Coordinates of C-alpha atoms in Angstrom, one line a residue:
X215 CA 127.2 162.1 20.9
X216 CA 131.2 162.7 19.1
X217 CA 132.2 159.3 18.5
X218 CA 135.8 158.4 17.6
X219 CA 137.0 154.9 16.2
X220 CA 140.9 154.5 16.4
X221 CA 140.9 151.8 13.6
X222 CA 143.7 149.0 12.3
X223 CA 146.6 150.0 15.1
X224 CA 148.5 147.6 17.3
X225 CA 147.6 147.9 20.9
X226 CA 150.0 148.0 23.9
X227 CA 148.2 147.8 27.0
X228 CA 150.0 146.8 29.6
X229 CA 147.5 147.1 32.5
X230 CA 145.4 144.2 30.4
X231 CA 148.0 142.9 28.9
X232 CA 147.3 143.2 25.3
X233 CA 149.8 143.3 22.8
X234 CA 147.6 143.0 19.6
X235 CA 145.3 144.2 16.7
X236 CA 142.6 146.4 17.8
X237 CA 140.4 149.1 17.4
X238 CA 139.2 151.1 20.1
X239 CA 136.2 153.4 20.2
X240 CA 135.7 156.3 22.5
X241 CA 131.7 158.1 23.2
X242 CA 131.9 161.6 24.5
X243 CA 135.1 161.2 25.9
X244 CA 135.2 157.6 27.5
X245 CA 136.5 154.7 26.0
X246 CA 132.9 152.4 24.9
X247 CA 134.9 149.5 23.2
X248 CA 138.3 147.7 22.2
X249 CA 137.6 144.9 20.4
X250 CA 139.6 143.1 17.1
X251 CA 137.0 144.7 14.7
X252 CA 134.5 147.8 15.5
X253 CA 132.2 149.0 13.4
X254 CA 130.9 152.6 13.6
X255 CA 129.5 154.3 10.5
X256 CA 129.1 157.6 12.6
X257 CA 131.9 157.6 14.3
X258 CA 135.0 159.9 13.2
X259 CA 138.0 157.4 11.9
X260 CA 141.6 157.6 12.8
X261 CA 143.9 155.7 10.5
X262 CA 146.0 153.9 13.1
X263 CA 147.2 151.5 10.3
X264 CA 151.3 150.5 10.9
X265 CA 151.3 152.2 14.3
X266 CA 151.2 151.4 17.8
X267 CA 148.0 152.5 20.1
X268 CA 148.8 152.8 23.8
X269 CA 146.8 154.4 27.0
X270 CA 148.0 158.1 26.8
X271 CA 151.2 158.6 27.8
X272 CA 152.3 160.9 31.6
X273 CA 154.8 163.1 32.8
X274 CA 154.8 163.2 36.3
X275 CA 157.5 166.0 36.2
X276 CA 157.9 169.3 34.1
X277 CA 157.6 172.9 34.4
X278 CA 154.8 175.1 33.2
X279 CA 156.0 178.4 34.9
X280 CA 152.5 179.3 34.8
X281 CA 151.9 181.6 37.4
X282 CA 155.0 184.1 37.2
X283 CA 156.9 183.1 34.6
X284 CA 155.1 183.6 31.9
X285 CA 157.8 185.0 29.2
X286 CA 159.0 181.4 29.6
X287 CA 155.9 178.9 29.2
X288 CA 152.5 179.3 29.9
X289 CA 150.0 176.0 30.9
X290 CA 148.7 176.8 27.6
X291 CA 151.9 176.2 25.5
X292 CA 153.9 173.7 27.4
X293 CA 150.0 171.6 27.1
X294 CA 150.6 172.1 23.4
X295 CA 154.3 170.9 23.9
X296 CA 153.5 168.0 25.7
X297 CA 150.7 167.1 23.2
X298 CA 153.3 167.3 19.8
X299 CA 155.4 165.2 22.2
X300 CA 152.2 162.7 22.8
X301 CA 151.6 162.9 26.2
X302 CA 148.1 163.1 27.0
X303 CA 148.8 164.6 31.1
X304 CA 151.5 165.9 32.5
X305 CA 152.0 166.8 36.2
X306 CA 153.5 170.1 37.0
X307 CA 156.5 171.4 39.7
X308 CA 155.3 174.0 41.9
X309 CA 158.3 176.9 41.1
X310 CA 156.1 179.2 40.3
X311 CA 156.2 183.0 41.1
X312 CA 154.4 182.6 43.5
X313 CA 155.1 179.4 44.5
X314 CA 152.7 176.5 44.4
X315 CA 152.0 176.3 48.5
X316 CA 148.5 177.4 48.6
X317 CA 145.3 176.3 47.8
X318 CA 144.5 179.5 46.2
X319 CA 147.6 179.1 43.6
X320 CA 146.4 175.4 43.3
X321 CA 143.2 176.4 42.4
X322 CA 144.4 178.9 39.8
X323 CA 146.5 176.4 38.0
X324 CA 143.6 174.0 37.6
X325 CA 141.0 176.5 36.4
X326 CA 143.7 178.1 34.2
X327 CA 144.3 174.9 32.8
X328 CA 140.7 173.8 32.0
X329 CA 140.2 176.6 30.0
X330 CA 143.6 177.0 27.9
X331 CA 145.4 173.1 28.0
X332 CA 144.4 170.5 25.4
X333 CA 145.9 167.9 28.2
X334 CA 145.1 167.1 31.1
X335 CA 146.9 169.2 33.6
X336 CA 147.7 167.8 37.2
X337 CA 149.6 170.2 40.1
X338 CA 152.4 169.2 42.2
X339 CA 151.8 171.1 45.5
X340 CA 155.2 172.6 47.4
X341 CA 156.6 170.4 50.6
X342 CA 157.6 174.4 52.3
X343 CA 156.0 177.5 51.8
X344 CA 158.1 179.5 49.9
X345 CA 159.7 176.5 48.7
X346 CA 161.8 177.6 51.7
X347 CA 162.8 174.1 53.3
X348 CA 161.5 175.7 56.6
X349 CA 157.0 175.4 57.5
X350 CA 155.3 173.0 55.8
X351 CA 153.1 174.2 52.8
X352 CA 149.2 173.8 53.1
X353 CA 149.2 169.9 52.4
X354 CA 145.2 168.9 53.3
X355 CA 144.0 172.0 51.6
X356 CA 146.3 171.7 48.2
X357 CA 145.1 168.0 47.8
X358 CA 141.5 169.3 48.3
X359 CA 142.2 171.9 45.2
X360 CA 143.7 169.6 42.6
X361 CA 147.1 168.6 43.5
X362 CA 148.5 164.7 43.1
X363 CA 151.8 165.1 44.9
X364 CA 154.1 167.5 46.9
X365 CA 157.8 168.7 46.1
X366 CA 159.7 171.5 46.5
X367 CA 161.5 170.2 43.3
X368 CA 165.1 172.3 42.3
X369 CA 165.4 173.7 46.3
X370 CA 165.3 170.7 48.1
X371 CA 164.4 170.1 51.7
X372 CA 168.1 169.9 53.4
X373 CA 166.2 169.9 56.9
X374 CA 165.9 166.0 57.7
X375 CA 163.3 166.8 60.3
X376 CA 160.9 168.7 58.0
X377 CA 161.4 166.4 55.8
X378 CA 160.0 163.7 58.1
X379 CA 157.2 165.4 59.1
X380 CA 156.2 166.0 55.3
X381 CA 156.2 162.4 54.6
X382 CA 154.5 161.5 57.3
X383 CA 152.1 164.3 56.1
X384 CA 152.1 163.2 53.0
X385 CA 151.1 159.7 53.6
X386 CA 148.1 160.9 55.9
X387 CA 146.5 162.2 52.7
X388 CA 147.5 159.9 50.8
X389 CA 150.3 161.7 48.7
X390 CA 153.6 160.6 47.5
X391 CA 156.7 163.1 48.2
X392 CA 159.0 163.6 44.8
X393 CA 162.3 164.9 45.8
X394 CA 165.0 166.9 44.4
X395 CA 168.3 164.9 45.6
X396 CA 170.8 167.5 45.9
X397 CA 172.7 168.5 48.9
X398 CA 173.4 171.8 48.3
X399 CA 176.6 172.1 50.3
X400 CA 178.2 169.1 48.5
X401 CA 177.1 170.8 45.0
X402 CA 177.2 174.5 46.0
X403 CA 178.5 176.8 42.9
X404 CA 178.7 173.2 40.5
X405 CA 178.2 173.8 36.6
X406 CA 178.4 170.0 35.3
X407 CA 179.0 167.0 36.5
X408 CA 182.7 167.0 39.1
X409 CA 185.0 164.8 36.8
X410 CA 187.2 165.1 33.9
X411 CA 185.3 166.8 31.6
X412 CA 184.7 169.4 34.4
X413 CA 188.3 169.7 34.9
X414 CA 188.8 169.9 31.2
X415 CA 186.5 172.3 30.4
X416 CA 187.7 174.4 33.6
X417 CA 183.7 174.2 34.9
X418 CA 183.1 173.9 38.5
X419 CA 182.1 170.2 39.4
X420 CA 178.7 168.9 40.8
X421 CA 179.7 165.7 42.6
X422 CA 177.9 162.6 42.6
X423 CA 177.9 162.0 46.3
X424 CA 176.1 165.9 46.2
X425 CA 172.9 163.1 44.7
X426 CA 173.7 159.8 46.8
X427 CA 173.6 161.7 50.4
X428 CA 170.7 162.5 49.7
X429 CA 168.9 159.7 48.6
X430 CA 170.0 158.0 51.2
X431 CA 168.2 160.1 53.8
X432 CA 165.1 160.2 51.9
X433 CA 165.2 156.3 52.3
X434 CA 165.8 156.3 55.4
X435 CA 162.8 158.5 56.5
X436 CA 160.8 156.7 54.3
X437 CA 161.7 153.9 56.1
X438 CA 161.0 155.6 59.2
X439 CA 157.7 156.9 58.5
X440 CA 156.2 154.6 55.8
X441 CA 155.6 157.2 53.6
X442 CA 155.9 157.0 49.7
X443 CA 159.1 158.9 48.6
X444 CA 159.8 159.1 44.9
X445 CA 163.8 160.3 43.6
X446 CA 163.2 162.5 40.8
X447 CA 165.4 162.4 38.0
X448 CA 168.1 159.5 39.3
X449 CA 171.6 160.1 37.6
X450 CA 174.1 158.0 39.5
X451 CA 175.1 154.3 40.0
X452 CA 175.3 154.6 43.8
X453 CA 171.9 156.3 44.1
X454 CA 170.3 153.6 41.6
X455 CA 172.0 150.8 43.5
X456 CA 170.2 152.1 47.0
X457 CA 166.8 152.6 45.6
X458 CA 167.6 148.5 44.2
X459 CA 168.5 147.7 47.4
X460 CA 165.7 149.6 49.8
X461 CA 162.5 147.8 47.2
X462 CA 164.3 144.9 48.2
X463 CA 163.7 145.8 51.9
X464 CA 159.9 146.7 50.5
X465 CA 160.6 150.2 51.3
X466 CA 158.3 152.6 49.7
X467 CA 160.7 154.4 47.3
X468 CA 160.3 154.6 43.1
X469 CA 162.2 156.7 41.0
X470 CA 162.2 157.9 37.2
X471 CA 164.8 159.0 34.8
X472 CA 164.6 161.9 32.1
X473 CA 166.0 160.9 28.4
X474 CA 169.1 163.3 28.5
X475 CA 170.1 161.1 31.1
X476 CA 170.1 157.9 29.1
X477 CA 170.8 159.6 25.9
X478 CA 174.3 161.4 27.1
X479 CA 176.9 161.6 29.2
X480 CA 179.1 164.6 30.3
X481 CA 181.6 164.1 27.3
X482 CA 179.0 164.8 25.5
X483 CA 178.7 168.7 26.4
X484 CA 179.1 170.9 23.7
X485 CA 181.9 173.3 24.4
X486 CA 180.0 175.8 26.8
X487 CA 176.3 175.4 25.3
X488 CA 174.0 176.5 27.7
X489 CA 171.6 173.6 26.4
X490 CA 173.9 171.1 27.8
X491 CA 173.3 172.7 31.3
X492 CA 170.6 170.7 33.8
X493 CA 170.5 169.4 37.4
X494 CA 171.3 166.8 37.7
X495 CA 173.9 167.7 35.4
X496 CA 174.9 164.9 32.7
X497 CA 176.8 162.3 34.4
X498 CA 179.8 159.8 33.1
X499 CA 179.7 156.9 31.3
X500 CA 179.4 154.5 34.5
X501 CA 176.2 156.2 35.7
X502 CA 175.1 156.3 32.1
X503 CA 175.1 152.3 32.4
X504 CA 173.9 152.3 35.4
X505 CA 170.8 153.9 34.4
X506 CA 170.1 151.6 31.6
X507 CA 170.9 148.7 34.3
X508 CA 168.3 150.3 36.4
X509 CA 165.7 150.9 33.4
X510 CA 166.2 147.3 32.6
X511 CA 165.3 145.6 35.7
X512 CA 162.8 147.8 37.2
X513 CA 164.7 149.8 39.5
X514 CA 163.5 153.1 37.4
X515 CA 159.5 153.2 37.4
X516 CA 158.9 156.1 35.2
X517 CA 160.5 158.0 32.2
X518 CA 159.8 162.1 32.8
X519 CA 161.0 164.7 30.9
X520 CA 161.7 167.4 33.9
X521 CA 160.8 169.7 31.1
X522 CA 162.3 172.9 32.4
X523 CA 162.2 176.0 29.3
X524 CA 164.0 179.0 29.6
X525 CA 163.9 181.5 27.3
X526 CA 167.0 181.8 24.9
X527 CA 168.4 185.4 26.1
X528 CA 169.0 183.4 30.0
X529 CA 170.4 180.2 28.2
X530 CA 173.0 182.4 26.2
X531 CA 174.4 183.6 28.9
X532 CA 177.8 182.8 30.4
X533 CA 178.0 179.0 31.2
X534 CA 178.3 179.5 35.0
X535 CA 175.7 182.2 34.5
X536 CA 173.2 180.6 32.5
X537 CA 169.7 178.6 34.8
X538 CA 170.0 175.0 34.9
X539 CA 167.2 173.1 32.9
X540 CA 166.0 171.3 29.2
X541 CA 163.0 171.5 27.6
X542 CA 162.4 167.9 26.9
X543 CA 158.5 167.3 26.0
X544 CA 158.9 166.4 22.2
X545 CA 161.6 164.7 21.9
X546 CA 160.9 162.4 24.6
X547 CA 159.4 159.2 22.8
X548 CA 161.7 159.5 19.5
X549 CA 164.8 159.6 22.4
X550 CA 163.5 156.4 24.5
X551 CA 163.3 154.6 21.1
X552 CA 166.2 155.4 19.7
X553 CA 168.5 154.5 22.7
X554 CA 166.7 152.3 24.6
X555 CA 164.1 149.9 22.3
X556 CA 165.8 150.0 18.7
X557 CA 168.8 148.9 20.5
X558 CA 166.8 146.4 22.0
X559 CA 167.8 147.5 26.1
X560 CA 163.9 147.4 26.1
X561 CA 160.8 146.0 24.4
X562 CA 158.1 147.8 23.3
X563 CA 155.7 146.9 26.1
X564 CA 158.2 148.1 29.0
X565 CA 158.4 151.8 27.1
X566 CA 155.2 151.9 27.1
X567 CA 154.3 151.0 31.0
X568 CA 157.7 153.8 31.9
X569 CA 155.2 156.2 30.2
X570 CA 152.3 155.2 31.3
X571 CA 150.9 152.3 33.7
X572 CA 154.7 153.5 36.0
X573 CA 154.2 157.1 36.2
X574 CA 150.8 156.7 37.2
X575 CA 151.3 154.3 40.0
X576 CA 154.5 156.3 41.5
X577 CA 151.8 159.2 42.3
X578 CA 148.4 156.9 42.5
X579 CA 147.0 158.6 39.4
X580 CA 143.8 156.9 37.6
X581 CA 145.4 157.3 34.2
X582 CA 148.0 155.4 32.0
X583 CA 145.2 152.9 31.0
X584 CA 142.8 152.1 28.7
X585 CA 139.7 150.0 29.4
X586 CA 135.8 150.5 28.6
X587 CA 134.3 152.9 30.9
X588 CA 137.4 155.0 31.0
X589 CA 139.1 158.2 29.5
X590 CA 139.4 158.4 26.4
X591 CA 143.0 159.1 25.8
X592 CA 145.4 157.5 23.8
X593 CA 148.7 158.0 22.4
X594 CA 149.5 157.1 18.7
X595 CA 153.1 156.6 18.1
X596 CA 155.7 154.8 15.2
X597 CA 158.6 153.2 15.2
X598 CA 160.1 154.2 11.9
X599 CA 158.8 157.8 11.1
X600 CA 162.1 159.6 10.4
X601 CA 161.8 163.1 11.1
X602 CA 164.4 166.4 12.3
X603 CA 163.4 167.5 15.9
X604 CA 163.8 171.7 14.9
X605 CA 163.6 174.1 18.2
X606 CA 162.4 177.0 16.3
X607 CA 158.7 174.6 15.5
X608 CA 158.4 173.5 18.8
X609 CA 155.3 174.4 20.7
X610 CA 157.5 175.6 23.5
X611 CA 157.6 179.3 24.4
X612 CA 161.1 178.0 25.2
X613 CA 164.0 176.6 22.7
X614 CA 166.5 175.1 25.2
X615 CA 167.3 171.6 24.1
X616 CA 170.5 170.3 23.2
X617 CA 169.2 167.5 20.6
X618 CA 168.5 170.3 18.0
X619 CA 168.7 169.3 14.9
X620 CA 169.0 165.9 15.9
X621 CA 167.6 163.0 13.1
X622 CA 165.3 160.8 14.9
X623 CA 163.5 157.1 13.9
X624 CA 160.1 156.7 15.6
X625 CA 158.1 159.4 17.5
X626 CA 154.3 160.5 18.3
X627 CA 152.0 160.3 15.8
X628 CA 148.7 161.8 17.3
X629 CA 147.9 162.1 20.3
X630 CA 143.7 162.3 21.7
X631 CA 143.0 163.7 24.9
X632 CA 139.3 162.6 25.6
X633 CA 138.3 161.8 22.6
X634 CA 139.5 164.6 20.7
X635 CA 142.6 164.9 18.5
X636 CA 144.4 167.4 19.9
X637 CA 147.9 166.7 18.1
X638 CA 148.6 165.1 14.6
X639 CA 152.1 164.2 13.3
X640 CA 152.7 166.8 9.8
X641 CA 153.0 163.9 7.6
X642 CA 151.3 160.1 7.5
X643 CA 153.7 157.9 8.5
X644 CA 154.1 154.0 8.9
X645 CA 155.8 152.0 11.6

């Protein structure tokens, strides 16, 4: 039997509630006690003395580009990523060459991850084959292989009539449907965000309304159908202010935010640095508020990293030329602490449920807590380590991150995946 005692750490649980001392000790993978004191004289110790314990951590939204696309990430090394970042699962996009529309590319994603990722590893299956916005993808028989959720992610579904039959789909088996706002007309041949600093820099503009249209719709239908839409990656006040507005209606629609959308703005872009360049692109200073707004009061469910890599000889390209996308695994937790709890926008207890107990309800995923009987997975994290996020140690196949560099107060500390450490911070720190 491997035996693990997590001993001395504060727990945040927010499924239970507790927000206190406690050890926790996990038998062959499955969480056998959290009480204030544990004893276990067999039992492998970890430290957790000045840090915070929380249920292990999910993204709900990044991209292995495992099959196809290997040169960029592989299951194997984003896992890794997403472990130094302390996340204990992560949900992957289905833009993969091919495409995730089958159950036999499913099934390869899951096997491939059981035997190379040190986290748990959960598909998103496509909406279209082909990612094409045209047939609908093989929904029954990707949820019996593995996946948790369908999206056709960066080539969104501009067909409102396939898109209400795949939410109506979708909520016959029970999935939710995360979509890509973006009307591709409206943002056709955009490079940042359609403002001054757009102008300034003399960068085709993505508009906001390219965003709101868009959610709009997907409300709509999901008013329509009753199925469970989710927005992925909100950036604008108007599309924030609708998703407020339909949960008020009790319309089934949640929505997350990545950090680089509450940690800049479009003024912050860095001359033509490729690193700068996602969709949605960084917005101005109003959205930038009215994400916060939206974090604050529960508009925003989850807090995803859309970790997208590419390698560096695409992100040096020409500005217009260069693929949209961030790698954003590790630098996730130090970011959400830095601008949204040592500020004090946010407690403690509401970080952890946007990376946890919120991600896990937006898709109906039986992770994001810990109680007795269940999986051993935990994320260790501090509020006061100071440590230099460098690209060129990241786990990452991929170096594309525009907070390079960047000094940071509070971050993972370890991070155990069934009872196994899988990820330790270089140096002990305190919180």
């Amino acid at each position: 039997m491997s035996r693990l005692l997590i001993k001395d750490g504060h727990l945040i649980e927010p499924s239970s509630g507790i927000d206190e001392r406690r050890d926790v000790l996990i038998e062959d993978g499955r969480v056998a006690a959290i009480e204030p004191r544990v004893e276990a004289a067999d039992a492998d110790v970890v430290d957790a003395g000045g840090c915070f314990v929380a249920p292990g951590f999910l993204d709900i939204h990044v991209h292995l580009r495992e099959p196809g696309i290997e040169h960029a990430e592989t299951i194997e090394t984003g896992a890794k990523a997403a472990a130094a970042g302390g996340f204990t699962s992560v949900c992957c996009m289905p833009n993969t060459i091919p495409v995730n529309d089958s159950p036999t590319v499913t099934s390869f994603i899951v096997e491939r991850a059981r035997h190379t990722a040190i986290v748990n590893v959960f598909p998103i299956g496509a909406i279209t084959k082909g990612s094409k916005g045209e047939q609908l993808a093989e929904i029954g028989a990707m949820k019996k292989a593995g996946i948790v959720a369908i999206s056709d992610d960066g080539r969104p579904v501009m067909n409102s009539r396939v898109m209400r039959r795949a939410m109506e789909y979708a909520a016959s088996f029970g999935l939710t449907v995360i979509d890509h706002c973006e009307d591709l007309n409206l943002s056709m041949g955009g490079d940042i965000h359609e403002g001054a600093q757009s102008v300034r820099l003399g960068l085709r503009g993505i508009p906001a309304c390219s965003e709101d249209v868009m959610v709009a719709r997907d409300i709509i239908l999901s008013e329509v159908t009753g199925g469970a839409v989710h927005i992925a990656h909100i950036s604008t006040r108007n599309a924030i202010e609708m998703v407020r507005q339909a949960r008020r209606l009790g319309i089934r629609v949640t929505s997350e935010v990545t950090p680089h959308h509450f940690a800049l703005t479009d003024s912050d872009i860095a001359g033509y640095d490729g690193n700068y360049k996602m969709k949605p692109p960084l917005r101005g200073h109003i959205d930038k508020q009215a994400v916060l707004e939206g974090i604050i009061d529960g508009v925003i469910d989850a807090i995803a990293t859309d970790h997208a890599p590419h390698t560096g000889n695409m992100k040096m390209q020409e500005f217009e030329r260069c693929p949209f996308g961030v790698a954003g695994l590790e630098t996730a937790i130090a970011l959400t602490l830095e601008e949204l709890v040592h500020p004090g926008t946010i407690g403690l207890k509401h970080m952890v449920e946007l990376f946890t107990t919120g991600p896990a309800r937006v898709i109906g995923l039986d992770r994001g807590k810990l109680f007795v009987g269940g999986p051993g997975d935990v994320t260790l994290f501090s509020t006061s380590r100071e440590w230099v996020f460098d690209v060129n140690e990241s786990q990452s196949k991929s170096k594309n991150s525009p907070f390079h560099g960047r000094m940071f107060r509070g971050g993972p500390v370890a991070t155990i995946v069934a009872g196994k450490t899988v990820w330790q911070a270089p140096v002990a720190v305190a919180a």
